[in-house]
Short mmCIF file of C-alpha atoms in Angstrom, two decimals:
data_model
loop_
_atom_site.label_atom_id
_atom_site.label_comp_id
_atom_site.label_asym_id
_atom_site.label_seq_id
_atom_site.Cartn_x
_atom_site.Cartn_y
_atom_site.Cartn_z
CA UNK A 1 98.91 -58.14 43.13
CA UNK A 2 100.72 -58.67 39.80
CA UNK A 3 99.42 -56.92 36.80
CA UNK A 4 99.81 -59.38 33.35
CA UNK A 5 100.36 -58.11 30.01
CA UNK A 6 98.82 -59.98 27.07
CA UNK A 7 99.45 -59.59 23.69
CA UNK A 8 96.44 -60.51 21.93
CA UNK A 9 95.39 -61.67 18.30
CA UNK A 10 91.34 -61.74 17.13
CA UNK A 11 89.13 -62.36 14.47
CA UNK A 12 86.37 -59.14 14.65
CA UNK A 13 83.94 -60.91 12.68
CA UNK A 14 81.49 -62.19 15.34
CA UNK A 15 82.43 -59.75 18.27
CA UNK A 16 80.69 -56.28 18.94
CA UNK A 17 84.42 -54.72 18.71
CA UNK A 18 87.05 -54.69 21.66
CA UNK A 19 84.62 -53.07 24.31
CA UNK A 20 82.20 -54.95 26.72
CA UNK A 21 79.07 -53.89 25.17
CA UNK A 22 75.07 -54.94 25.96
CA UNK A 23 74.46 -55.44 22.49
CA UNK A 24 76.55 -58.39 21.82
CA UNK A 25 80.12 -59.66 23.15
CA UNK A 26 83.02 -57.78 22.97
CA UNK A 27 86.62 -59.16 22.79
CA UNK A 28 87.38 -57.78 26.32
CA UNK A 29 84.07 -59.73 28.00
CA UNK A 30 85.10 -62.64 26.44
CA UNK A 31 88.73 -62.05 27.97
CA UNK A 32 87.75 -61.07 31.23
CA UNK A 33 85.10 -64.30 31.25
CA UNK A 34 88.00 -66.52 30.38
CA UNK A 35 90.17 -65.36 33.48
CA UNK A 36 87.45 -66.02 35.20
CA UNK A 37 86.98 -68.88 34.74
CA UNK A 38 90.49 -70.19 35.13
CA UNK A 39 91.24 -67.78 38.21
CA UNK A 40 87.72 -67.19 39.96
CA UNK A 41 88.78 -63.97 39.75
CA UNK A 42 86.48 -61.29 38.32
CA UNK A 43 88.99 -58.84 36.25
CA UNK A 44 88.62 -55.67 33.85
CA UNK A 45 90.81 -55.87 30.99
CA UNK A 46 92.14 -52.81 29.71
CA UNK A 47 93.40 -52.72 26.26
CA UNK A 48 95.72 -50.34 24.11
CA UNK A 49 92.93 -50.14 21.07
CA UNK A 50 89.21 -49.59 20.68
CA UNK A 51 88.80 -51.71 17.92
CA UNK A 52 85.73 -51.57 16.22
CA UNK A 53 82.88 -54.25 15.25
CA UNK A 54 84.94 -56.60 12.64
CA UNK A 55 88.01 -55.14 13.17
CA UNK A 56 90.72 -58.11 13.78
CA UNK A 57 94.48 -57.70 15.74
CA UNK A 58 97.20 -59.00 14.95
CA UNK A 59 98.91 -57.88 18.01
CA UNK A 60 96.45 -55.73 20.46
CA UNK A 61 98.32 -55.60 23.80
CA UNK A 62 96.30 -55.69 26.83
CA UNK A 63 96.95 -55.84 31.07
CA UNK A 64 95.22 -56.70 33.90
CA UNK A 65 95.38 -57.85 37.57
CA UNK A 66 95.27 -60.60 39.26
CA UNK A 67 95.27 -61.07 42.99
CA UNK A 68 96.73 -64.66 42.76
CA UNK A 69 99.97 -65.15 41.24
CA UNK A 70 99.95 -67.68 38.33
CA UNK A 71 103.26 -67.62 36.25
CA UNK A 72 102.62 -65.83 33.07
CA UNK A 73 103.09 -68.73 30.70
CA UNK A 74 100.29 -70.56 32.72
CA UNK A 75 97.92 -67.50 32.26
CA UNK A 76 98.51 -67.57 28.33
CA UNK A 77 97.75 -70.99 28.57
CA UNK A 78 94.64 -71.10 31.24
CA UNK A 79 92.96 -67.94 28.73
CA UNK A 80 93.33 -69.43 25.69
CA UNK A 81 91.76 -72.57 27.29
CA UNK A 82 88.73 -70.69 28.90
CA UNK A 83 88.76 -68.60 25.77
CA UNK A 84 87.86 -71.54 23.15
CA UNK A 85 85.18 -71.41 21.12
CA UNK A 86 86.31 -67.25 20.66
CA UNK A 87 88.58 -66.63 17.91
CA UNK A 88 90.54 -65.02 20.11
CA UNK A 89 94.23 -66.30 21.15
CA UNK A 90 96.83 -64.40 23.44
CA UNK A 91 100.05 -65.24 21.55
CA UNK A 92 102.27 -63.90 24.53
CA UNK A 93 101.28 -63.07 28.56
CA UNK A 94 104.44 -61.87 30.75
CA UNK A 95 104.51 -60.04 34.06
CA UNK A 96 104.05 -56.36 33.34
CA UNK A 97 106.58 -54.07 34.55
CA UNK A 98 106.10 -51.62 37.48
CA UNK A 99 103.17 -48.70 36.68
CA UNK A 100 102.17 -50.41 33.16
CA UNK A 101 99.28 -49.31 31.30
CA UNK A 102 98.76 -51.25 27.85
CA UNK A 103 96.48 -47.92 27.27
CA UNK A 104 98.21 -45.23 28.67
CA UNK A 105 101.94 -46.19 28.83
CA UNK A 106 101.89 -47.16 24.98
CA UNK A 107 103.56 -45.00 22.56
CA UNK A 108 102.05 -45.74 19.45
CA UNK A 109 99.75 -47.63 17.37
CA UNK A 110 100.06 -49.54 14.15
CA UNK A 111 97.22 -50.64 12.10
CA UNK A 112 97.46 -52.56 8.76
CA UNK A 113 94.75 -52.36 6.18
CA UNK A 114 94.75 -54.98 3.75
CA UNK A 115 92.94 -54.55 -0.05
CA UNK A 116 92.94 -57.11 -2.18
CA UNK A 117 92.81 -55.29 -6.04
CA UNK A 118 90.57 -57.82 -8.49
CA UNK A 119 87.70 -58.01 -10.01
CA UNK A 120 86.81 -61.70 -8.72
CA UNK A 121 84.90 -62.10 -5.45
CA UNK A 122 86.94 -63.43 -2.21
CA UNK A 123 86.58 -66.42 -1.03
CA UNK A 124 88.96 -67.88 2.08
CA UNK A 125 89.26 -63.96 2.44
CA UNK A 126 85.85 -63.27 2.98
CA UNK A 127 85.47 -60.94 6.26
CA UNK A 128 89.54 -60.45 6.56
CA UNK A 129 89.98 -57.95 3.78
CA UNK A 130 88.63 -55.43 1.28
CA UNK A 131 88.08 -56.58 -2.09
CA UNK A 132 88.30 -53.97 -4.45
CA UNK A 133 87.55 -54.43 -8.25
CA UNK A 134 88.21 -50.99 -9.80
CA UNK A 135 91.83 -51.15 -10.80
CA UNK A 136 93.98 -48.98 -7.87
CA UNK A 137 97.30 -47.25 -8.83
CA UNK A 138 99.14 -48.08 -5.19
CA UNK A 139 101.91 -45.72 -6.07
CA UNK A 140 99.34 -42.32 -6.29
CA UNK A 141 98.18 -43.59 -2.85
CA UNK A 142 101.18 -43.93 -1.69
CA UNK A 143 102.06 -40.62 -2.98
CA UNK A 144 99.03 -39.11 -1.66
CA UNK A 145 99.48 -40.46 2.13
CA UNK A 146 102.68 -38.26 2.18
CA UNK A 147 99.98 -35.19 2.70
CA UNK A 148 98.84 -36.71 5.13
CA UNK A 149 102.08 -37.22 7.36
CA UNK A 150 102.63 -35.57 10.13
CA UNK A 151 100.55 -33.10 12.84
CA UNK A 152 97.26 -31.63 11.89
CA UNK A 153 93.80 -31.22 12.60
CA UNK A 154 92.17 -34.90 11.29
CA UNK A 155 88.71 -33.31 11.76
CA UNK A 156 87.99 -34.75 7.70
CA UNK A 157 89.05 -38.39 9.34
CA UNK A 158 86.99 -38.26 12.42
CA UNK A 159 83.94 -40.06 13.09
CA UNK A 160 81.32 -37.49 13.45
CA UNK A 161 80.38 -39.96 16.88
CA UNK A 162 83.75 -39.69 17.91
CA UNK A 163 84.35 -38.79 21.46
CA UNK A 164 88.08 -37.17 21.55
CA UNK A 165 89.43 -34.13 23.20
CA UNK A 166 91.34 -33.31 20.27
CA UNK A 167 91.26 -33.71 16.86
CA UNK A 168 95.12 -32.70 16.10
CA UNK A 169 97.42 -36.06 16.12
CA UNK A 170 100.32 -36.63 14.73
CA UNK A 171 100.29 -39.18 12.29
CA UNK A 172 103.81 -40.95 11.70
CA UNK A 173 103.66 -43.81 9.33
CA UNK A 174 101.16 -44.18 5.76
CA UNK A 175 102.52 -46.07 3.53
CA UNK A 176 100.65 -47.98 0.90
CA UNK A 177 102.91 -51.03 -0.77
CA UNK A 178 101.20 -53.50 -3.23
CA UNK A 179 102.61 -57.01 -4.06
CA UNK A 180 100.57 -58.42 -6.38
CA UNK A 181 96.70 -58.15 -6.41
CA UNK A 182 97.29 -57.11 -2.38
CA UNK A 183 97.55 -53.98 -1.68
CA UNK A 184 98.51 -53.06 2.54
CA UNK A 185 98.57 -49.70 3.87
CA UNK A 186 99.96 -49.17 7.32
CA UNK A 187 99.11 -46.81 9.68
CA UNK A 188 101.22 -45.74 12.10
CA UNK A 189 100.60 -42.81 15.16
CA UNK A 190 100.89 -42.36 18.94
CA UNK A 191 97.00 -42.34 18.81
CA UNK A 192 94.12 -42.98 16.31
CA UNK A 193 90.60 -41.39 16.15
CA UNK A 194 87.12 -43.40 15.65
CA UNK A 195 87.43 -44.75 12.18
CA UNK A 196 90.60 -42.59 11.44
CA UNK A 197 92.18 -45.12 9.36
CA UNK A 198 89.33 -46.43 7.29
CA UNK A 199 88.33 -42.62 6.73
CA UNK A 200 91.77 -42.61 5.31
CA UNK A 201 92.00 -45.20 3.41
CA UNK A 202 88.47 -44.71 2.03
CA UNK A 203 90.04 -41.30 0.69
CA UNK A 204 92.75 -43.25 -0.83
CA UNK A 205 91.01 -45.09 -2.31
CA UNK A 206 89.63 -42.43 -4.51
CA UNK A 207 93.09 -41.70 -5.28
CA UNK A 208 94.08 -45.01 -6.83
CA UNK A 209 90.95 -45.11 -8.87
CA UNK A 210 91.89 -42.00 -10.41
CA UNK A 211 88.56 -39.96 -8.23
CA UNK A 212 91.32 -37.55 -6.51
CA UNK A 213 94.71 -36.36 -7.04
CA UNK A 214 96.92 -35.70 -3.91
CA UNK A 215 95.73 -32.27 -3.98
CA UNK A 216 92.41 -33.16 -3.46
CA UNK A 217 93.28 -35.09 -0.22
CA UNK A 218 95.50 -32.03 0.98
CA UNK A 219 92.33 -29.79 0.56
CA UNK A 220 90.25 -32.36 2.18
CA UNK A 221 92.32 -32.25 5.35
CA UNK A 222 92.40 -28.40 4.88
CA UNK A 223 88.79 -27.96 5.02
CA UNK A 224 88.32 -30.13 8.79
CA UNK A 225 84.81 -30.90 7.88
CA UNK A 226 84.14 -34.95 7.70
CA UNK A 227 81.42 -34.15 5.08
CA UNK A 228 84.62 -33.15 2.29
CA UNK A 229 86.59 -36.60 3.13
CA UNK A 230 86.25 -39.94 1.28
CA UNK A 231 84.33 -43.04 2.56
CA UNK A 232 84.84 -44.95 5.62
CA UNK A 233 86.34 -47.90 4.02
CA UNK A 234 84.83 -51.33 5.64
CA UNK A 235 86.14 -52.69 8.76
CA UNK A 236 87.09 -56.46 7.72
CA UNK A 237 90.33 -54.77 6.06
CA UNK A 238 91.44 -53.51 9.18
CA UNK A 239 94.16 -55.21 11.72
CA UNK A 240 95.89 -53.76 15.01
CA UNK A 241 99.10 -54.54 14.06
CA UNK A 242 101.64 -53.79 16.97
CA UNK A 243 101.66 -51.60 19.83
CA UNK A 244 104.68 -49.91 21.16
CA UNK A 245 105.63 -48.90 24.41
CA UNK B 1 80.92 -75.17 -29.63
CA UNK B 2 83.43 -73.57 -27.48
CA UNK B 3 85.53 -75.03 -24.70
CA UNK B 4 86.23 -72.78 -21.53
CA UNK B 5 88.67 -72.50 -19.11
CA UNK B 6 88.93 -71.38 -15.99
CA UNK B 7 90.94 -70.52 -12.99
CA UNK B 8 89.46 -71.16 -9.66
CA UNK B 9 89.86 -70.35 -6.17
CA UNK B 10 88.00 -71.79 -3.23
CA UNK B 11 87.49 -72.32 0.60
CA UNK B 12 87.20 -76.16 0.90
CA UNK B 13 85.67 -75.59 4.47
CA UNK B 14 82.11 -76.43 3.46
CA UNK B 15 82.70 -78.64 0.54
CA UNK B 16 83.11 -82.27 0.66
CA UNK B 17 85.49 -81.45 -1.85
CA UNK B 18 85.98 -81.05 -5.47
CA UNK B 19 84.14 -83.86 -7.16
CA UNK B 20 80.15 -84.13 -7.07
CA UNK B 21 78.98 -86.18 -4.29
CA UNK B 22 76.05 -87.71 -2.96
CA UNK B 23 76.87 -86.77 0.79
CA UNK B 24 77.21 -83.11 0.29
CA UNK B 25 78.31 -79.75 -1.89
CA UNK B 26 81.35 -80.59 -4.32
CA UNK B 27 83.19 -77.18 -5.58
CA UNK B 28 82.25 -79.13 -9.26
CA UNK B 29 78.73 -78.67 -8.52
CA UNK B 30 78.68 -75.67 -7.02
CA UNK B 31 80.29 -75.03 -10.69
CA UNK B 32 77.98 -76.82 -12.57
CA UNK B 33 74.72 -75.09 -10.62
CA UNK B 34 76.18 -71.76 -11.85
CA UNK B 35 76.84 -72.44 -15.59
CA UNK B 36 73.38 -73.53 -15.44
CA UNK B 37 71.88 -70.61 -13.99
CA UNK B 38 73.54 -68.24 -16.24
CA UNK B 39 73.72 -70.66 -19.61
CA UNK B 40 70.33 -72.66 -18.85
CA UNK B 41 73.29 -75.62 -19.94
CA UNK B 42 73.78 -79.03 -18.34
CA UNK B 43 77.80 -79.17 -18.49
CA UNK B 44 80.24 -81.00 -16.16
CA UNK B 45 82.83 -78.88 -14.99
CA UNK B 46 86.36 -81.05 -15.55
CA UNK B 47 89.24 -79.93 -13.41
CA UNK B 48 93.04 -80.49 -12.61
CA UNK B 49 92.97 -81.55 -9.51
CA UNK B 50 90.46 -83.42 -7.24
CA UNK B 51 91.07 -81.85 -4.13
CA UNK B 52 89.97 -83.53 -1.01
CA UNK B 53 87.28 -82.33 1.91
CA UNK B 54 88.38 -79.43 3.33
CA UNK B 55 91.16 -78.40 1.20
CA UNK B 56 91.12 -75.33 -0.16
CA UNK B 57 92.88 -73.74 -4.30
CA UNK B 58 94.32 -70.69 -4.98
CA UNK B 59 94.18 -71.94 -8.60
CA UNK B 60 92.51 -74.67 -9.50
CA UNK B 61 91.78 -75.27 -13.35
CA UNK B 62 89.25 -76.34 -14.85
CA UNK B 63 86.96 -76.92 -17.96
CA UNK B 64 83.75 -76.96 -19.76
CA UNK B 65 82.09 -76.95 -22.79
CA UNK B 66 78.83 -74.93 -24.02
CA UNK B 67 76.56 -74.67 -27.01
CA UNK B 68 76.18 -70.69 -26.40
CA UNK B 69 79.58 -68.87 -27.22
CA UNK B 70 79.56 -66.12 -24.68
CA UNK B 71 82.69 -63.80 -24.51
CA UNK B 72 85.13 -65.35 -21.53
CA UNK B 73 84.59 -62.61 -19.40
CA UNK B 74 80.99 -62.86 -19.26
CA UNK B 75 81.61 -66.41 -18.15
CA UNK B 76 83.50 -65.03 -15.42
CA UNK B 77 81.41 -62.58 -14.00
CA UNK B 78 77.85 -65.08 -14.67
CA UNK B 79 79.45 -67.96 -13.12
CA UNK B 80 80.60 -65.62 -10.05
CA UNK B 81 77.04 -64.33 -9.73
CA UNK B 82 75.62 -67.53 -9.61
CA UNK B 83 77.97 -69.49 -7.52
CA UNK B 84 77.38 -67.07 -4.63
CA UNK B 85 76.98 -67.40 -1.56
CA UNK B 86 79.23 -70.51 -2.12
CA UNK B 87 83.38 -69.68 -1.42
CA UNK B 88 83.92 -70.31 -4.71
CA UNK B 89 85.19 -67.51 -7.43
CA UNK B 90 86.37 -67.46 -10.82
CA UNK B 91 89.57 -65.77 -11.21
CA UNK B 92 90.05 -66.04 -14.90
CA UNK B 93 88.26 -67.30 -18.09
CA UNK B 94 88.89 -67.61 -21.36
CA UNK B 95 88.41 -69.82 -24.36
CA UNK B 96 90.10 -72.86 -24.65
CA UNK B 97 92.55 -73.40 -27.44
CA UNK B 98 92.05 -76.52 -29.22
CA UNK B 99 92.10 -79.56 -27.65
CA UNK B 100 92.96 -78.31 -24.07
CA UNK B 101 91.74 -80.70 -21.15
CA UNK B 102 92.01 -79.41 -17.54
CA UNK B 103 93.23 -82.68 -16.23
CA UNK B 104 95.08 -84.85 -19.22
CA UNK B 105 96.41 -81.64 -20.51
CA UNK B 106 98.26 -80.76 -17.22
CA UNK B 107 102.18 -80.96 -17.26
CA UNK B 108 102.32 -80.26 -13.40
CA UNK B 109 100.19 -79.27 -10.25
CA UNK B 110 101.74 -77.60 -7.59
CA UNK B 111 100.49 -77.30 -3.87
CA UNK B 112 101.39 -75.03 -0.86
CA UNK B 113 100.94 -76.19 2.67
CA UNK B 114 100.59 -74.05 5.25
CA UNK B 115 101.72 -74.20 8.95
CA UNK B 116 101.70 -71.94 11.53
CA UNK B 117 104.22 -72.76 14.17
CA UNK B 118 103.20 -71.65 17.41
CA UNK B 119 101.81 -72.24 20.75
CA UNK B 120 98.71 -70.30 20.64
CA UNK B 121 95.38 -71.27 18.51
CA UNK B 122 94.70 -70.10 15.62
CA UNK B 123 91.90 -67.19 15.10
CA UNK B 124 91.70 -65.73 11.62
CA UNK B 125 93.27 -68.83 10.21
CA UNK B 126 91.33 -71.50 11.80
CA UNK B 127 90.34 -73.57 8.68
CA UNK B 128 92.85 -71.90 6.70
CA UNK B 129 96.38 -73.68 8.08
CA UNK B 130 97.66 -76.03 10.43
CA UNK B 131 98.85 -74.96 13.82
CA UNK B 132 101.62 -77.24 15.45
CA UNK B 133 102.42 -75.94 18.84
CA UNK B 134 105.71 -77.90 18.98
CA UNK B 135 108.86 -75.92 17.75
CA UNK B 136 109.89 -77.37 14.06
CA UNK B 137 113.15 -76.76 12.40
CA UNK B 138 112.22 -75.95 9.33
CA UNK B 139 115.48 -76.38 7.45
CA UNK B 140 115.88 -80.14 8.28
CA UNK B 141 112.67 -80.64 6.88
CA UNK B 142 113.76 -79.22 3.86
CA UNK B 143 116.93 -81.04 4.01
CA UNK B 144 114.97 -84.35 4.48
CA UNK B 145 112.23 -83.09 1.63
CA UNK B 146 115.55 -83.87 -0.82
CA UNK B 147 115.28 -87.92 -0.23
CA UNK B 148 111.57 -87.42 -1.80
CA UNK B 149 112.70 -85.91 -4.85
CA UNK B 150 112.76 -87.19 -8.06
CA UNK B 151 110.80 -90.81 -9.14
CA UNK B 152 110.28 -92.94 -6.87
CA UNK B 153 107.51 -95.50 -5.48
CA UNK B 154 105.22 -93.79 -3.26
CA UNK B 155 103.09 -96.11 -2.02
CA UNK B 156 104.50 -95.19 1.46
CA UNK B 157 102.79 -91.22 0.74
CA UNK B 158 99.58 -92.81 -0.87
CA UNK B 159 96.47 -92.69 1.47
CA UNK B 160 95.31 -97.22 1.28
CA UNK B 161 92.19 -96.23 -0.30
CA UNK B 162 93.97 -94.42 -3.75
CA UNK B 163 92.97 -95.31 -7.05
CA UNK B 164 96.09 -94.67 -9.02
CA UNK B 165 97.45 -97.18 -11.04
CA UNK B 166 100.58 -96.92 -10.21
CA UNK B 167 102.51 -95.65 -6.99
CA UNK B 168 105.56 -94.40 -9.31
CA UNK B 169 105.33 -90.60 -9.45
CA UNK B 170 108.27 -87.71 -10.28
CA UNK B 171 108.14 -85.38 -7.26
CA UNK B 172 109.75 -82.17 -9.32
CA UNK B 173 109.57 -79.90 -6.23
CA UNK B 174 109.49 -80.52 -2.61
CA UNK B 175 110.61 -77.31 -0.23
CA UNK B 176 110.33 -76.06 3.37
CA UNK B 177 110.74 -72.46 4.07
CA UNK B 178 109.89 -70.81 7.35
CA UNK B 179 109.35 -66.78 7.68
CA UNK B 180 108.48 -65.89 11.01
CA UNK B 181 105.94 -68.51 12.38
CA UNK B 182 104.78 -68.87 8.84
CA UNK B 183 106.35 -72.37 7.64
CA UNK B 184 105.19 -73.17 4.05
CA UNK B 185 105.65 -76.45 2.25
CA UNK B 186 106.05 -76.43 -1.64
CA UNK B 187 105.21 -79.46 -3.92
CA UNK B 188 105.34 -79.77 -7.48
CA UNK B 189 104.50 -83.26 -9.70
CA UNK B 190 102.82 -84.08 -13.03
CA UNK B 191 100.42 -85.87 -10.47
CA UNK B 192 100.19 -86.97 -6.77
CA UNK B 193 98.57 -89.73 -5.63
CA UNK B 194 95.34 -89.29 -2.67
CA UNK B 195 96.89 -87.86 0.30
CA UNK B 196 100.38 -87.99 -0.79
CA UNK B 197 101.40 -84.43 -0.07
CA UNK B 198 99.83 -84.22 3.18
CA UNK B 199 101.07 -87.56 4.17
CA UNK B 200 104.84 -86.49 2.98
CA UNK B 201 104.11 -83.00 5.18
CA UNK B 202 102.82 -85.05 7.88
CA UNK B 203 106.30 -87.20 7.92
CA UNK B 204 108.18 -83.91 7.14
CA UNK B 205 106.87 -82.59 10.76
CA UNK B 206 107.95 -85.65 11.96
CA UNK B 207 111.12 -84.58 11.06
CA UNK B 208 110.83 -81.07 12.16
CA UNK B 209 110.08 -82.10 15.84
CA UNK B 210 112.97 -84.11 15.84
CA UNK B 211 111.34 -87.48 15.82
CA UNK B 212 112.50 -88.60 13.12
CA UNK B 213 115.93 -87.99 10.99
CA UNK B 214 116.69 -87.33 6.85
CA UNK B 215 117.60 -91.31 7.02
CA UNK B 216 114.19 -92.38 8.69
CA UNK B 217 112.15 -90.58 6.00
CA UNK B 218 114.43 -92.55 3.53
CA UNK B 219 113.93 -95.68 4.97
CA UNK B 220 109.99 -95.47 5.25
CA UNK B 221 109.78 -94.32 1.52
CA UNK B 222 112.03 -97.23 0.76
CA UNK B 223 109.50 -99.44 2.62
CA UNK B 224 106.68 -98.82 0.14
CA UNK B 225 104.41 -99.59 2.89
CA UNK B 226 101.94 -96.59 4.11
CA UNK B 227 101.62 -98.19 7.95
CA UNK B 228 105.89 -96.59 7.92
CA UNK B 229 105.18 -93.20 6.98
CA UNK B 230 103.76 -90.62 8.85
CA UNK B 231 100.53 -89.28 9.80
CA UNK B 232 98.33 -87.48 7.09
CA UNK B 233 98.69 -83.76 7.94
CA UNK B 234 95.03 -82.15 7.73
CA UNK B 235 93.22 -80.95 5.13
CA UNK B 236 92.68 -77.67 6.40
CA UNK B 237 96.57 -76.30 5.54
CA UNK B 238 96.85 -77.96 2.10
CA UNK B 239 96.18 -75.49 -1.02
CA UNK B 240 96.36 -76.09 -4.78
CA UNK B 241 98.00 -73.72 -5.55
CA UNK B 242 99.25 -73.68 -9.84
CA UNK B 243 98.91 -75.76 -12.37
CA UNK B 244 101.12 -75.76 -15.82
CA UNK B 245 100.06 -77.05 -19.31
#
């Protein structure tokens, strides 16, 4: 029973987030309905990210089994068949190796979240990032980030709804780089929690409109109380950019 | 009575182009509806470049005049209220000096065209660029872009229904660059003919796929006859993307 790995890209707009859901379709229902239909086979697909309602990947890795044996190239073909009209595309499918969990086995996450700084409404990139119109100074957000580097107690960056154990992660990569009117900020940890990453570039935010210094964010993360962070900046800036394993 | 001018950008998707049509939503009306709103004035909106169904500008230019003199950035902001929900937005206004024309007074337009070179569809950038799922080498398309350079008849690049009144053009710019499985195309000219730069891109691909050599691109321009070019490359990857006065 070979297990496949997938690497995965997405549009959010449209989908109910990653997870098979009642309310509307997730990326993983239309996955699984797209095996399917190519294998008769009736699959769960297990992914390395939750994302959430509008949240796009770039490069969400995801396995699952089959109890046929179809060579990997035909299953990357056969899902993005079954997967059409979804804007959803699995750029790469391979066997996995032996005891492979795209969930558990990876070793961190990167997410991307892309701003673009002007006063002028978006147009072809409506729904795939966050148009911002208050001037932003990327290099105080990029100073900023530094505080937030490292192990702590992300309590101020938690969804109040979220459901893990912990709240101490360590958080590896923040960087926030503009080129031109786009402004990215990448994220980078072994795990994430809900909304993590748009709680933290929400705060950021405030920093490159002048709201905050950096030691307002350090106090922020001092205080573990959601309440004293910024906003949850809006999910059509955010991308699952890699997965490592 | 003052002249205004104004950098646009725009998602062609939707539009049945830039110039007013019976059949459907022109980015010139969509203009035109907006000035109104705001000015209560009748104006036609003049641009650079009449881009086709479906393609899209980073910067298009354009022009109009009104009998009201509000301050440039008012016209900005009024015309991007009023255009919504259309994909259109106003990046930049500002009075025209004297005598400036968006389309006579243009020394050169320059267009981008994106491809995406891989086998697996498109998600986010459905609409927004051409996927080719066949490998293209990207620097003998470049290397074959040279024989298009310069002034030449183009008749073999000019879609059979163009109104130009003559098929000689200067093609100042004409480049290939891949990064990753990004390829973009780069044209500059005073002015191109209908179709002519996604009719050169799709002969360049032509090229890329190994079809075709630099001396078979040579030959068909030296033709002059469309039916020995190559196929017109879709709308959907073509941008405008500058233009100079």
């Amino acid at each position: 029973m070979p297990r496949y790995r997938i690497t995965i890209e997405y549009d959010g707009r449209g989908f109910v987030g990653w997870q098979r859901q009642k309310n509307g379709l997730g990326v993983q229902q239309a996955l699984e309905e797209a095996v399917l239909g190519f294998s008769g086979e009736e699959v769960t697909v297990f992914g390395a990210g939750r994302t959430d309602s509008g949240v796009h990947a770039a490069a969400q890795v995801a396995h699952f089994d089959l109890n046929s044996e179809p060579r990997a190239d035909t299953v990357r073909d056969a899902v993005n068949f079954h997967v059409k009209p979804h804007p959803v595309s699995v750029l790469m499918a391979r066997v996995a190796e032996d005891g492979f969990d795209a969930r558990l086995s990876a070793t961190s996450r990167s997410y991307r979240y892309l701003i673009v700084n002007r006063r002028a409404p978006l147009t072809f990139g409506r729904g795939l990032m966050w148009r911002v119109a208050v001037a932003l100074d990327a290099a105080a957000m990029n100073e900023a980030a530094k505080v937030l580097l490292g192990r702590h107690d992300f309590t101020t960056f938690r969804a109040v709804k979220c459901q893990a154990i912990s709240p101490v992660k360590t958080l590896d990569r923040l960087e926030v780089a503009r080129d031109g009117e786009a402004i990215t900020i990448t994220a980078r940890a072994r795990s994430f929690m809900h909304h993590q990453v748009r709680n933290m570039v929400g705060t950021l935010k405030l920093v490159g409109e002048g709201k905050w210094t950096t030691a307002d964010v350090r106090s922020a993360l001092h205080a573990k109380d959601r309440a004293k962070g910024g906003p949850t900046a809006p999910a059509c800036g955010l991308y699952l950019s890699r997965v490592d394993y």
